[in-house]
Short mmCIF file of C-alpha atoms in Angstrom, two decimals:
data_model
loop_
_atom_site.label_atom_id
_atom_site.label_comp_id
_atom_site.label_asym_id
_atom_site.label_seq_id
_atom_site.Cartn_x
_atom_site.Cartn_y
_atom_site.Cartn_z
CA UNK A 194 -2.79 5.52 5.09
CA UNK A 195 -1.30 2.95 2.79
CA UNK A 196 0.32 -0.48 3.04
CA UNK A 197 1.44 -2.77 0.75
CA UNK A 198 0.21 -6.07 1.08
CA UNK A 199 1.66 -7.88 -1.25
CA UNK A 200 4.92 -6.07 -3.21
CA UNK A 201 5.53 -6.77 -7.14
CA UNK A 202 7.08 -9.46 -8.43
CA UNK A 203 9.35 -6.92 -10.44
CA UNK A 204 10.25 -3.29 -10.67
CA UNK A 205 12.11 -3.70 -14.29
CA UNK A 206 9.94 -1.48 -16.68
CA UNK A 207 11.77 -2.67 -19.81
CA UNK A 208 14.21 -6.37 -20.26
CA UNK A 209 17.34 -6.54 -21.43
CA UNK A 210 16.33 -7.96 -25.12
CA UNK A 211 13.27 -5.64 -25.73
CA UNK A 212 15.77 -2.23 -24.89
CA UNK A 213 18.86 -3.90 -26.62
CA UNK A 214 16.52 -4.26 -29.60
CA UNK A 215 15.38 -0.61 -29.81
CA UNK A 216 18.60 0.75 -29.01
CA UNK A 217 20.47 -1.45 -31.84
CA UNK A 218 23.22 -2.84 -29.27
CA UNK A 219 24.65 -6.01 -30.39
CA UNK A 220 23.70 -9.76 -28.75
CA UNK A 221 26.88 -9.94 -25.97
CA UNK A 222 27.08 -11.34 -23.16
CA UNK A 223 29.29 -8.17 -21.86
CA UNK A 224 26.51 -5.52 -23.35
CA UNK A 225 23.44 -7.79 -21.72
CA UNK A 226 25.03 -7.81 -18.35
CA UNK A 227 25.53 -3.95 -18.53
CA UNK A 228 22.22 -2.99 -19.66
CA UNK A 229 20.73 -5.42 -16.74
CA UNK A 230 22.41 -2.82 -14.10
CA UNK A 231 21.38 0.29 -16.07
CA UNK A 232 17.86 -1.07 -16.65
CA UNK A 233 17.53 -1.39 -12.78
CA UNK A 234 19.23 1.39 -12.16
CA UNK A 235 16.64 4.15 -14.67
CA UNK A 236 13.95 1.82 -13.63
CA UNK A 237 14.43 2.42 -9.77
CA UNK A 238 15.32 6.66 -11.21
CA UNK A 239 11.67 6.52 -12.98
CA UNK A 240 10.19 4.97 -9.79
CA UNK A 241 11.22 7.57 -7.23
CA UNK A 242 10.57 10.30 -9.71
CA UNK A 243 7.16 9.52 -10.38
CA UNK A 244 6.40 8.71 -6.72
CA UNK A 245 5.13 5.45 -7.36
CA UNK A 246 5.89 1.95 -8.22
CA UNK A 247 4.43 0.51 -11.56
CA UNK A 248 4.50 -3.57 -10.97
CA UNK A 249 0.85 -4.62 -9.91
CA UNK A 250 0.68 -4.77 -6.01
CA UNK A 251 -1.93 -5.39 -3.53
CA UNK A 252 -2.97 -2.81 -1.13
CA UNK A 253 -4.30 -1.74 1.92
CA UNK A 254 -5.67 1.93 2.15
CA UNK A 255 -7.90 3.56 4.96
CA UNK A 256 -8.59 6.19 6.90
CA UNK A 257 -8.19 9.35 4.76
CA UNK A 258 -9.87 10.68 1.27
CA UNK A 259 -12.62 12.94 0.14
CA UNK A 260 -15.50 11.35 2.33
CA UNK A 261 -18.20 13.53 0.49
CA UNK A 262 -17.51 11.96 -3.05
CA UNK A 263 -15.43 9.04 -4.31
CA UNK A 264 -12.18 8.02 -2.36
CA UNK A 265 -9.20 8.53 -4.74
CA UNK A 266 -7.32 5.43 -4.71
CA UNK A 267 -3.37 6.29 -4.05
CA UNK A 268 -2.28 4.07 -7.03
CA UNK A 269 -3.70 3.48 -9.97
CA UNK A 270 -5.12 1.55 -12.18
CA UNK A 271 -7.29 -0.52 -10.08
CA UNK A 272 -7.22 -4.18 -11.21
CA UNK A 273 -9.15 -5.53 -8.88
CA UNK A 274 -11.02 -4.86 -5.43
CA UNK A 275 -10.82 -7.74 -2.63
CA UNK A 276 -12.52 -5.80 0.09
CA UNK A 277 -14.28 -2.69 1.10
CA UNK A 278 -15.15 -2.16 4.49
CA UNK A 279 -16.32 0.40 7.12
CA UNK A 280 -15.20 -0.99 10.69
CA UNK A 281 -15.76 -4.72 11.09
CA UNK A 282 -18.62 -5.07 8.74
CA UNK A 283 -18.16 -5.64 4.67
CA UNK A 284 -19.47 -4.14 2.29
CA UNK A 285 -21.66 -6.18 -0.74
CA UNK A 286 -20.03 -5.56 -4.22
CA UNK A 287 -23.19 -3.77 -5.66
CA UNK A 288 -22.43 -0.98 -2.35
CA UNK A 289 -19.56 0.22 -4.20
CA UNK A 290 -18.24 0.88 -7.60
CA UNK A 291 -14.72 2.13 -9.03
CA UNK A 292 -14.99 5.35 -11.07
CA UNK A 293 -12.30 5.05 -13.27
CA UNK A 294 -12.66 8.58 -15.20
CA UNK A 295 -11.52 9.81 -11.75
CA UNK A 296 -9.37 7.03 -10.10
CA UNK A 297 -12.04 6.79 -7.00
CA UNK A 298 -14.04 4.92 -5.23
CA UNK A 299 -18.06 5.66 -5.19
CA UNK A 300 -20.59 4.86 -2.73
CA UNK A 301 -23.64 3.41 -4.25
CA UNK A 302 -27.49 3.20 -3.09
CA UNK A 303 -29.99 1.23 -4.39
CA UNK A 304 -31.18 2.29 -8.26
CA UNK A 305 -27.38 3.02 -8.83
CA UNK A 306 -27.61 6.54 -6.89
CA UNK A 307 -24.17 7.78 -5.70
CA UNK A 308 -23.91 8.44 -1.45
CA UNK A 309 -21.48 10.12 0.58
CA UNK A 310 -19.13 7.89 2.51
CA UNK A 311 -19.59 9.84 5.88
CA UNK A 312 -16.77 7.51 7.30
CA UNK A 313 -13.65 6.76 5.33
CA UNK A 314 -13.43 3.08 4.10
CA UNK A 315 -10.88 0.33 4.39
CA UNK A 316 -9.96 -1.02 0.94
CA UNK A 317 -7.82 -3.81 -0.20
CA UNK A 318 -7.16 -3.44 -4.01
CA UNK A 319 -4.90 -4.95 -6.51
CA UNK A 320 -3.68 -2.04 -8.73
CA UNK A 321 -0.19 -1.54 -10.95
CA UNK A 322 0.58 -2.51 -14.59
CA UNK A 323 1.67 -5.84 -16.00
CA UNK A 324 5.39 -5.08 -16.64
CA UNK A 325 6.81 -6.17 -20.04
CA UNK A 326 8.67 -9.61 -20.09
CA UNK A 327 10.16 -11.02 -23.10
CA UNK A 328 7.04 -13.23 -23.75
CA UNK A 329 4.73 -10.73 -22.59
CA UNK A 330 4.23 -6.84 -23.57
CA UNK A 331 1.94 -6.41 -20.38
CA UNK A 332 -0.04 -3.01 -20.02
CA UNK A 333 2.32 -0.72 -18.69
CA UNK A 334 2.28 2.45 -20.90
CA UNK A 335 4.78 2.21 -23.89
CA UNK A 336 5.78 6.12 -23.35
CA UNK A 337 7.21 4.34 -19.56
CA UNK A 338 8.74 2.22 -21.12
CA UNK A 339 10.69 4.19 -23.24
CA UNK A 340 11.71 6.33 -20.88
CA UNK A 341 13.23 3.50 -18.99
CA UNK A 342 15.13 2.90 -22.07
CA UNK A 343 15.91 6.13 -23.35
CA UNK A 344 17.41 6.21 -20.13
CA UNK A 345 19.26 2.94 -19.49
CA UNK A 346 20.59 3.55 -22.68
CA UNK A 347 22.13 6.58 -21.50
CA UNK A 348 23.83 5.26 -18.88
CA UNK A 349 24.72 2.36 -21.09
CA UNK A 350 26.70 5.03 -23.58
CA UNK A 351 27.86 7.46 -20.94
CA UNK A 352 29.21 4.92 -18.93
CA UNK A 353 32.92 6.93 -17.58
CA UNK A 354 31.19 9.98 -18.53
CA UNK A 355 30.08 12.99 -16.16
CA UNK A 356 26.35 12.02 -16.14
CA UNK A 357 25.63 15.87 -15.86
CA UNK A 358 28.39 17.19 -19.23
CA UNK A 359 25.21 17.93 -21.51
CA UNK A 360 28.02 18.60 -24.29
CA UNK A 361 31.20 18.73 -25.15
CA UNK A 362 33.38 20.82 -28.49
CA UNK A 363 36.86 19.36 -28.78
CA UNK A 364 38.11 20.65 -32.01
CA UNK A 365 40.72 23.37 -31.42
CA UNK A 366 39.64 24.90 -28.57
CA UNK A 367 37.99 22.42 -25.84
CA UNK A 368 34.80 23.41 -24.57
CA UNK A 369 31.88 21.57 -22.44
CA UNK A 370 28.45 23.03 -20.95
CA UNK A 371 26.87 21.02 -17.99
CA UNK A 372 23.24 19.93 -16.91
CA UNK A 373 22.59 22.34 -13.53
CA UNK A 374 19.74 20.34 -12.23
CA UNK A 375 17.19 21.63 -9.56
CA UNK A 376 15.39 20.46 -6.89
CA UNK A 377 12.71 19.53 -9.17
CA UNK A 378 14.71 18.12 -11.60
CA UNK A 379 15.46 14.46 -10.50
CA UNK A 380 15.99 13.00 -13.92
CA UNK A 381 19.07 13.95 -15.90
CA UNK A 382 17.88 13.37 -19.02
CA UNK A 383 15.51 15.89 -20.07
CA UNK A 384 13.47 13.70 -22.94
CA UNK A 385 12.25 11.51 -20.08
CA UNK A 386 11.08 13.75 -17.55
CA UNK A 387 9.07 15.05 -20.67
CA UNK A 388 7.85 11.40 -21.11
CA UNK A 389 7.24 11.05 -17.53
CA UNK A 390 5.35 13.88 -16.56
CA UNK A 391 1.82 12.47 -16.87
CA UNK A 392 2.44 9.75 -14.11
CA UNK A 393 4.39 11.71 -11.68
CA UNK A 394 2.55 11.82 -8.51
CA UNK A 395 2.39 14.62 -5.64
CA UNK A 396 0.66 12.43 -3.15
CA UNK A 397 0.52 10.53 -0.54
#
């Protein structure tokens, strides 16, 4: 099971100034307010494509994981761990270390040997990138970030536009072809689910 604890601050992958910069839209006031909505908008479409938010959180996750070896933490990276512990008693810092190769948490023993868990742990972890600000580049991946403003700055120029015409001939004879998404296929524009496949998540 997981909670959230405490939610991010933000869920904007990208600002206004750093896409407008990349996508070579001018300084208005008209054009910022626009790409504001389309920013949340492809940053809420990322979001609940990948499965998972990116802002750093702090969570609460117990009862379930691979009790045998390390428990995979449900979102990644790990920042920071507050608490481990296994029914009402603690656990020291030195009884537990992250593996982050894997994205779990091991069980340690004295002289640094790994142990099974036997019973799943309770963990309350910080985890989540430091979104981009203005002032601030943060952590999260640049490829997300792109994709955020690949696609904000499609809605931004197919604004009136059927979001799924993939392309249209008018000269002489009018013609147009159409995006026939699947089930699978959440994210109209193709470039980005190519950018986003590494951090979509199955589970939980």
């Amino acid at each position: 099971m997981l909670t959230v604890v405490t939610p991010a601050t933000s869920s904007l992958l990208t600002t206004v100034e750093r896409a407008r910069s990349l996508l070579g839209l001018d300084a208005g006031v008209d054009t910022a307010a626009a790409l504001q909505r389309h920013i949340a908008t492809a940053s809420r479409v990322i979001a609940d494509y990948c499965r998972r938010p990116f802002g750093v959180e702090t969570l609460k996750q117990w009862g379930e994981g691979d009790v045998l070896n390390g428990i995979a933490f449900a979102r990644t990276p790990v920042r920071s761990i507050a608490s481990v512990s296994i029914g009402n008693a603690d656990l020291a810092p030195d009884e537990y270390a992250i593996d982050a190769g894997s994205g779990s948490l091991l069980r340690m023993g004295e002289c640094d040997v790994v142990l099974c868990w036997w019973t799943a742990p309770t963990i309350v972890y910080e985890a989540g990138y430091q979104l981009p600000t203005d002032n601030n580049a943060g952590d999260l991946p640049e490829s997300v970030e792109r994709a955020a403003i690949i696609l904000a700055g499609s809605y931004f120029a197919g604004a009136g536009r059927d979001p799924l015409l993939k392309s249209e001939d008018i000269d002489g004879l009018a013609s147009a072809s159409w995006y026939v998404p699947g089930a699978a296929d959440q994210v109209l524009v193709p470039e980005v689910a190519q950018i986003l496949a590494p951090y979509r998540r199955f589970w939980p």
